[in-house]
């Protein structure tokens, strides 16, 4: 059976937990009918993240934020204002979500870029490759492969759709495991 409801009312979930939950919700393949988050303290940024996540779900979803403190300002990552420096530990679920959001924003927008990334104490300078293929060019490559009766690269197809799938999901799709 598939999960159809998420009921986390009065679980003392704060802004960071709200952000982690919202990212998990956006990665679902099946719709939810209910997301009950009543009585928690997501703050302004966490509540906005939950609203974006529920909006992205397919099908009708009821979201309850009754009794939530949605006005509190926490010092957390805000996707609508991503600037700044971030020191992230990827084994922490919240910080992993921040890292994924930063990478997605940098890849999806010309207005946002990552200038420097530090990995294990070593600086790695990132620059956007202006010659990176556009989705239109990617679609041409996918269609050309099909015309030649070749199997197009699955990652190219997903990127052409504007998706940034994790490697494990691409591998599972390719192997037909999903």
PDB file of N, CA and C in Angstrom, residues 48-101:
ATOM      1  N   UNK A  48       6.301  28.464   4.589  1.00  0.00           N
ATOM      2  CA  UNK A  48       6.365  28.726   3.145  1.00  0.00           C
ATOM      3  C   UNK A  48       6.879  27.496   2.401  1.00  0.00           C
ATOM      4  N   UNK A  49       7.871  26.816   2.963  1.00  0.00           N
ATOM      5  CA  UNK A  49       8.406  25.608   2.331  1.00  0.00           C
ATOM      6  C   UNK A  49       7.337  24.521   2.264  1.00  0.00           C
ATOM      7  N   UNK A  50       6.559  24.365   3.330  1.00  0.00           N
ATOM      8  CA  UNK A  50       5.484  23.367   3.324  1.00  0.00           C
ATOM      9  C   UNK A  50       4.410  23.711   2.290  1.00  0.00           C
ATOM     10  N   UNK A  51       4.067  24.976   2.195  1.00  0.00           N
ATOM     11  CA  UNK A  51       3.062  25.389   1.201  1.00  0.00           C
ATOM     12  C   UNK A  51       3.544  25.116  -0.224  1.00  0.00           C
ATOM     13  N   UNK A  52       4.825  25.429  -0.497  1.00  0.00           N
ATOM     14  CA  UNK A  52       5.378  25.136  -1.835  1.00  0.00           C
ATOM     15  C   UNK A  52       5.347  23.637  -2.110  1.00  0.00           C
ATOM     16  N   UNK A  53       5.689  22.840  -1.090  1.00  0.00           N
ATOM     17  CA  UNK A  53       5.733  21.382  -1.268  1.00  0.00           C
ATOM     18  C   UNK A  53       4.342  20.827  -1.558  1.00  0.00           C
ATOM     19  N   UNK A  54       3.351  21.261  -0.792  1.00  0.00           N
ATOM     20  CA  UNK A  54       1.989  20.766  -1.005  1.00  0.00           C
ATOM     21  C   UNK A  54       1.474  21.207  -2.367  1.00  0.00           C
ATOM     22  N   UNK A  55       1.820  22.421  -2.776  1.00  0.00           N
ATOM     23  CA  UNK A  55       1.403  22.912  -4.100  1.00  0.00           C
ATOM     24  C   UNK A  55       2.003  22.049  -5.214  1.00  0.00           C
ATOM     25  N   UNK A  56       3.202  21.494  -4.979  1.00  0.00           N
ATOM     26  CA  UNK A  56       3.863  20.694  -6.021  1.00  0.00           C
ATOM     27  C   UNK A  56       3.324  19.270  -6.112  1.00  0.00           C
ATOM     28  N   UNK A  57       2.571  18.823  -5.103  1.00  0.00           N
ATOM     29  CA  UNK A  57       2.040  17.460  -5.114  1.00  0.00           C
ATOM     30  C   UNK A  57       0.925  17.341  -6.151  1.00  0.00           C
ATOM     31  N   UNK A  58       0.859  16.169  -6.764  1.00  0.00           N
ATOM     32  CA  UNK A  58      -0.220  15.910  -7.716  1.00  0.00           C
ATOM     33  C   UNK A  58      -1.480  15.534  -6.944  1.00  0.00           C
ATOM     34  N   UNK A  59      -2.612  15.992  -7.402  1.00  0.00           N
ATOM     35  CA  UNK A  59      -3.872  15.648  -6.749  1.00  0.00           C
ATOM     36  C   UNK A  59      -4.214  16.625  -5.638  1.00  0.00           C
ATOM     37  N   UNK A  60      -5.402  16.482  -5.112  1.00  0.00           N
ATOM     38  CA  UNK A  60      -5.876  17.367  -4.058  1.00  0.00           C
ATOM     39  C   UNK A  60      -5.233  16.968  -2.733  1.00  0.00           C
ATOM     40  N   UNK A  61      -4.647  17.927  -2.070  1.00  0.00           N
ATOM     41  CA  UNK A  61      -4.018  17.683  -0.776  1.00  0.00           C
ATOM     42  C   UNK A  61      -4.534  18.709   0.219  1.00  0.00           C
ATOM     43  N   UNK A  62      -4.970  18.222   1.373  1.00  0.00           N
ATOM     44  CA  UNK A  62      -5.419  19.096   2.444  1.00  0.00           C
ATOM     45  C   UNK A  62      -4.244  19.335   3.380  1.00  0.00           C
ATOM     46  N   UNK A  63      -3.882  20.601   3.586  1.00  0.00           N
ATOM     47  CA  UNK A  63      -2.797  20.968   4.487  1.00  0.00           C
ATOM     48  C   UNK A  63      -3.382  21.685   5.689  1.00  0.00           C
ATOM     49  N   UNK A  64      -3.078  21.187   6.886  1.00  0.00           N
ATOM     50  CA  UNK A  64      -3.543  21.843   8.099  1.00  0.00           C
ATOM     51  C   UNK A  64      -2.360  22.462   8.824  1.00  0.00           C
ATOM     52  N   UNK A  65      -2.436  23.785   8.994  1.00  0.00           N
ATOM     53  CA  UNK A  65      -1.457  24.530   9.773  1.00  0.00           C
ATOM     54  C   UNK A  65      -2.139  25.212  10.963  1.00  0.00           C
ATOM     55  N   UNK A  66      -3.284  24.675  11.384  1.00  0.00           N
ATOM     56  CA  UNK A  66      -4.056  25.257  12.480  1.00  0.00           C
ATOM     57  C   UNK A  66      -3.211  25.262  13.750  1.00  0.00           C
ATOM     58  N   UNK A  67      -3.148  26.412  14.391  1.00  0.00           N
ATOM     59  CA  UNK A  67      -2.413  26.531  15.644  1.00  0.00           C
ATOM     60  C   UNK A  67      -0.906  26.572  15.496  1.00  0.00           C
ATOM     61  N   UNK A  68      -0.422  26.687  14.258  1.00  0.00           N
ATOM     62  CA  UNK A  68       1.022  26.759  14.030  1.00  0.00           C
ATOM     63  C   UNK A  68       1.520  28.186  14.224  1.00  0.00           C
ATOM     64  N   UNK A  69       2.736  28.308  14.670  1.00  0.00           N
ATOM     65  CA  UNK A  69       3.376  29.624  14.730  1.00  0.00           C
ATOM     66  C   UNK A  69       4.090  29.809  13.396  1.00  0.00           C
ATOM     67  N   UNK A  70       3.405  30.460  12.453  1.00  0.00           N
ATOM     68  CA  UNK A  70       3.939  30.652  11.100  1.00  0.00           C
ATOM     69  C   UNK A  70       4.555  32.033  10.916  1.00  0.00           C
ATOM     70  N   UNK A  71       4.595  32.821  11.973  1.00  0.00           N
ATOM     71  CA  UNK A  71       5.129  34.168  11.852  1.00  0.00           C
ATOM     72  C   UNK A  71       6.519  34.330  12.428  1.00  0.00           C
ATOM     73  N   UNK A  72       6.951  33.369  13.198  1.00  0.00           N
ATOM     74  CA  UNK A  72       8.255  33.464  13.852  1.00  0.00           C
ATOM     75  C   UNK A  72       9.378  33.434  12.830  1.00  0.00           C
ATOM     76  N   UNK A  73      10.393  34.237  13.053  1.00  0.00           N
ATOM     77  CA  UNK A  73      11.548  34.287  12.167  1.00  0.00           C
ATOM     78  C   UNK A  73      12.679  33.471  12.802  1.00  0.00           C
ATOM     79  N   UNK A  74      13.078  32.412  12.132  1.00  0.00           N
ATOM     80  CA  UNK A  74      14.190  31.573  12.570  1.00  0.00           C
ATOM     81  C   UNK A  74      15.390  31.848  11.672  1.00  0.00           C
ATOM     82  N   UNK A  75      16.563  31.559  12.158  1.00  0.00           N
ATOM     83  CA  UNK A  75      17.781  31.692  11.356  1.00  0.00           C
ATOM     84  C   UNK A  75      17.990  30.383  10.596  1.00  0.00           C
ATOM     85  N   UNK A  76      17.222  30.229   9.510  1.00  0.00           N
ATOM     86  CA  UNK A  76      17.306  29.024   8.682  1.00  0.00           C
ATOM     87  C   UNK A  76      17.429  29.433   7.223  1.00  0.00           C
ATOM     88  N   UNK A  77      17.765  28.481   6.398  1.00  0.00           N
ATOM     89  CA  UNK A  77      17.895  28.708   4.965  1.00  0.00           C
ATOM     90  C   UNK A  77      16.535  29.058   4.371  1.00  0.00           C
ATOM     91  N   UNK A  78      16.512  30.127   3.585  1.00  0.00           N
ATOM     92  CA  UNK A  78      15.286  30.566   2.921  1.00  0.00           C
ATOM     93  C   UNK A  78      15.529  30.518   1.418  1.00  0.00           C
ATOM     94  N   UNK A  79      14.828  29.611   0.738  1.00  0.00           N
ATOM     95  CA  UNK A  79      15.013  29.437  -0.704  1.00  0.00           C
ATOM     96  C   UNK A  79      14.729  30.720  -1.481  1.00  0.00           C
ATOM     97  N   UNK A  80      13.886  31.582  -0.952  1.00  0.00           N
ATOM     98  CA  UNK A  80      13.571  32.820  -1.660  1.00  0.00           C
ATOM     99  C   UNK A  80      14.653  33.884  -1.474  1.00  0.00           C
ATOM    100  N   UNK A  81      15.584  33.657  -0.552  1.00  0.00           N
ATOM    101  CA  UNK A  81      16.701  34.569  -0.314  1.00  0.00           C
ATOM    102  C   UNK A  81      17.940  33.733   0.043  1.00  0.00           C
ATOM    103  N   UNK A  82      18.528  33.039  -0.951  1.00  0.00           N
ATOM    104  CA  UNK A  82      19.557  32.031  -0.675  1.00  0.00           C
ATOM    105  C   UNK A  82      20.974  32.562  -0.472  1.00  0.00           C
ATOM    106  N   UNK A  83      21.180  33.854  -0.526  1.00  0.00           N
ATOM    107  CA  UNK A  83      22.544  34.386  -0.439  1.00  0.00           C
ATOM    108  C   UNK A  83      23.209  34.089   0.885  1.00  0.00           C
ATOM    109  N   UNK A  84      24.518  34.214   0.892  1.00  0.00           N
ATOM    110  CA  UNK A  84      25.278  34.032   2.122  1.00  0.00           C
ATOM    111  C   UNK A  84      26.272  32.907   2.021  1.00  0.00           C
ATOM    112  N   UNK A  85      26.897  32.639   3.141  1.00  0.00           N
ATOM    113  CA  UNK A  85      27.846  31.524   3.227  1.00  0.00           C
ATOM    114  C   UNK A  85      27.215  30.421   4.055  1.00  0.00           C
ATOM    115  N   UNK A  86      27.425  29.215   3.610  1.00  0.00           N
ATOM    116  CA  UNK A  86      26.840  28.071   4.289  1.00  0.00           C
ATOM    117  C   UNK A  86      27.926  27.054   4.563  1.00  0.00           C
ATOM    118  N   UNK A  87      28.064  26.641   5.810  1.00  0.00           N
ATOM    119  CA  UNK A  87      28.986  25.589   6.213  1.00  0.00           C
ATOM    120  C   UNK A  87      28.123  24.379   6.522  1.00  0.00           C
ATOM    121  N   UNK A  88      28.091  23.412   5.617  1.00  0.00           N
ATOM    122  CA  UNK A  88      27.111  22.337   5.686  1.00  0.00           C
ATOM    123  C   UNK A  88      27.755  20.979   5.912  1.00  0.00           C
ATOM    124  N   UNK A  89      27.139  20.202   6.773  1.00  0.00           N
ATOM    125  CA  UNK A  89      27.518  18.808   7.006  1.00  0.00           C
ATOM    126  C   UNK A  89      26.445  17.951   6.353  1.00  0.00           C
ATOM    127  N   UNK A  90      26.813  17.196   5.344  1.00  0.00           N
ATOM    128  CA  UNK A  90      25.804  16.483   4.561  1.00  0.00           C
ATOM    129  C   UNK A  90      25.202  15.290   5.294  1.00  0.00           C
ATOM    130  N   UNK A  91      25.741  14.909   6.459  1.00  0.00           N
ATOM    131  CA  UNK A  91      25.112  13.820   7.205  1.00  0.00           C
ATOM    132  C   UNK A  91      23.955  14.330   8.072  1.00  0.00           C
ATOM    133  N   UNK A  92      23.788  15.643   8.164  1.00  0.00           N
ATOM    134  CA  UNK A  92      22.661  16.245   8.872  1.00  0.00           C
ATOM    135  C   UNK A  92      21.526  16.436   7.868  1.00  0.00           C
ATOM    136  N   UNK A  93      20.317  15.892   8.124  1.00  0.00           N
ATOM    137  CA  UNK A  93      19.230  15.974   7.138  1.00  0.00           C
ATOM    138  C   UNK A  93      18.885  17.402   6.714  1.00  0.00           C
ATOM    139  N   UNK A  94      18.829  18.328   7.664  1.00  0.00           N
ATOM    140  CA  UNK A  94      18.508  19.715   7.316  1.00  0.00           C
ATOM    141  C   UNK A  94      19.595  20.314   6.428  1.00  0.00           C
ATOM    142  N   UNK A  95      20.847  20.136   6.801  1.00  0.00           N
ATOM    143  CA  UNK A  95      21.944  20.716   6.025  1.00  0.00           C
ATOM    144  C   UNK A  95      22.066  20.059   4.657  1.00  0.00           C
ATOM    145  N   UNK A  96      21.730  18.773   4.563  1.00  0.00           N
ATOM    146  CA  UNK A  96      21.707  18.097   3.264  1.00  0.00           C
ATOM    147  C   UNK A  96      20.629  18.727   2.368  1.00  0.00           C
ATOM    148  N   UNK A  97      19.469  19.041   2.944  1.00  0.00           N
ATOM    149  CA  UNK A  97      18.399  19.706   2.187  1.00  0.00           C
ATOM    150  C   UNK A  97      18.847  21.081   1.707  1.00  0.00           C
ATOM    151  N   UNK A  98      19.566  21.813   2.560  1.00  0.00           N
ATOM    152  CA  UNK A  98      20.074  23.123   2.167  1.00  0.00           C
ATOM    153  C   UNK A  98      21.035  22.977   0.989  1.00  0.00           C
ATOM    154  N   UNK A  99      21.941  21.990   1.076  1.00  0.00           N
ATOM    155  CA  UNK A  99      22.900  21.773   0.002  1.00  0.00           C
ATOM    156  C   UNK A  99      22.186  21.449  -1.311  1.00  0.00           C
ATOM    157  N   UNK A 100      21.200  20.575  -1.256  1.00  0.00           N
ATOM    158  CA  UNK A 100      20.457  20.216  -2.472  1.00  0.00           C
ATOM    159  C   UNK A 100      19.724  21.419  -3.038  1.00  0.00           C
ATOM    160  N   UNK A 101      19.154  22.230  -2.163  1.00  0.00           N
ATOM    161  CA  UNK A 101      18.453  23.431  -2.622  1.00  0.00           C
ATOM    162  C   UNK A 101      19.413  24.405  -3.287  1.00  0.00           C
TER     163      UNK A 101
END
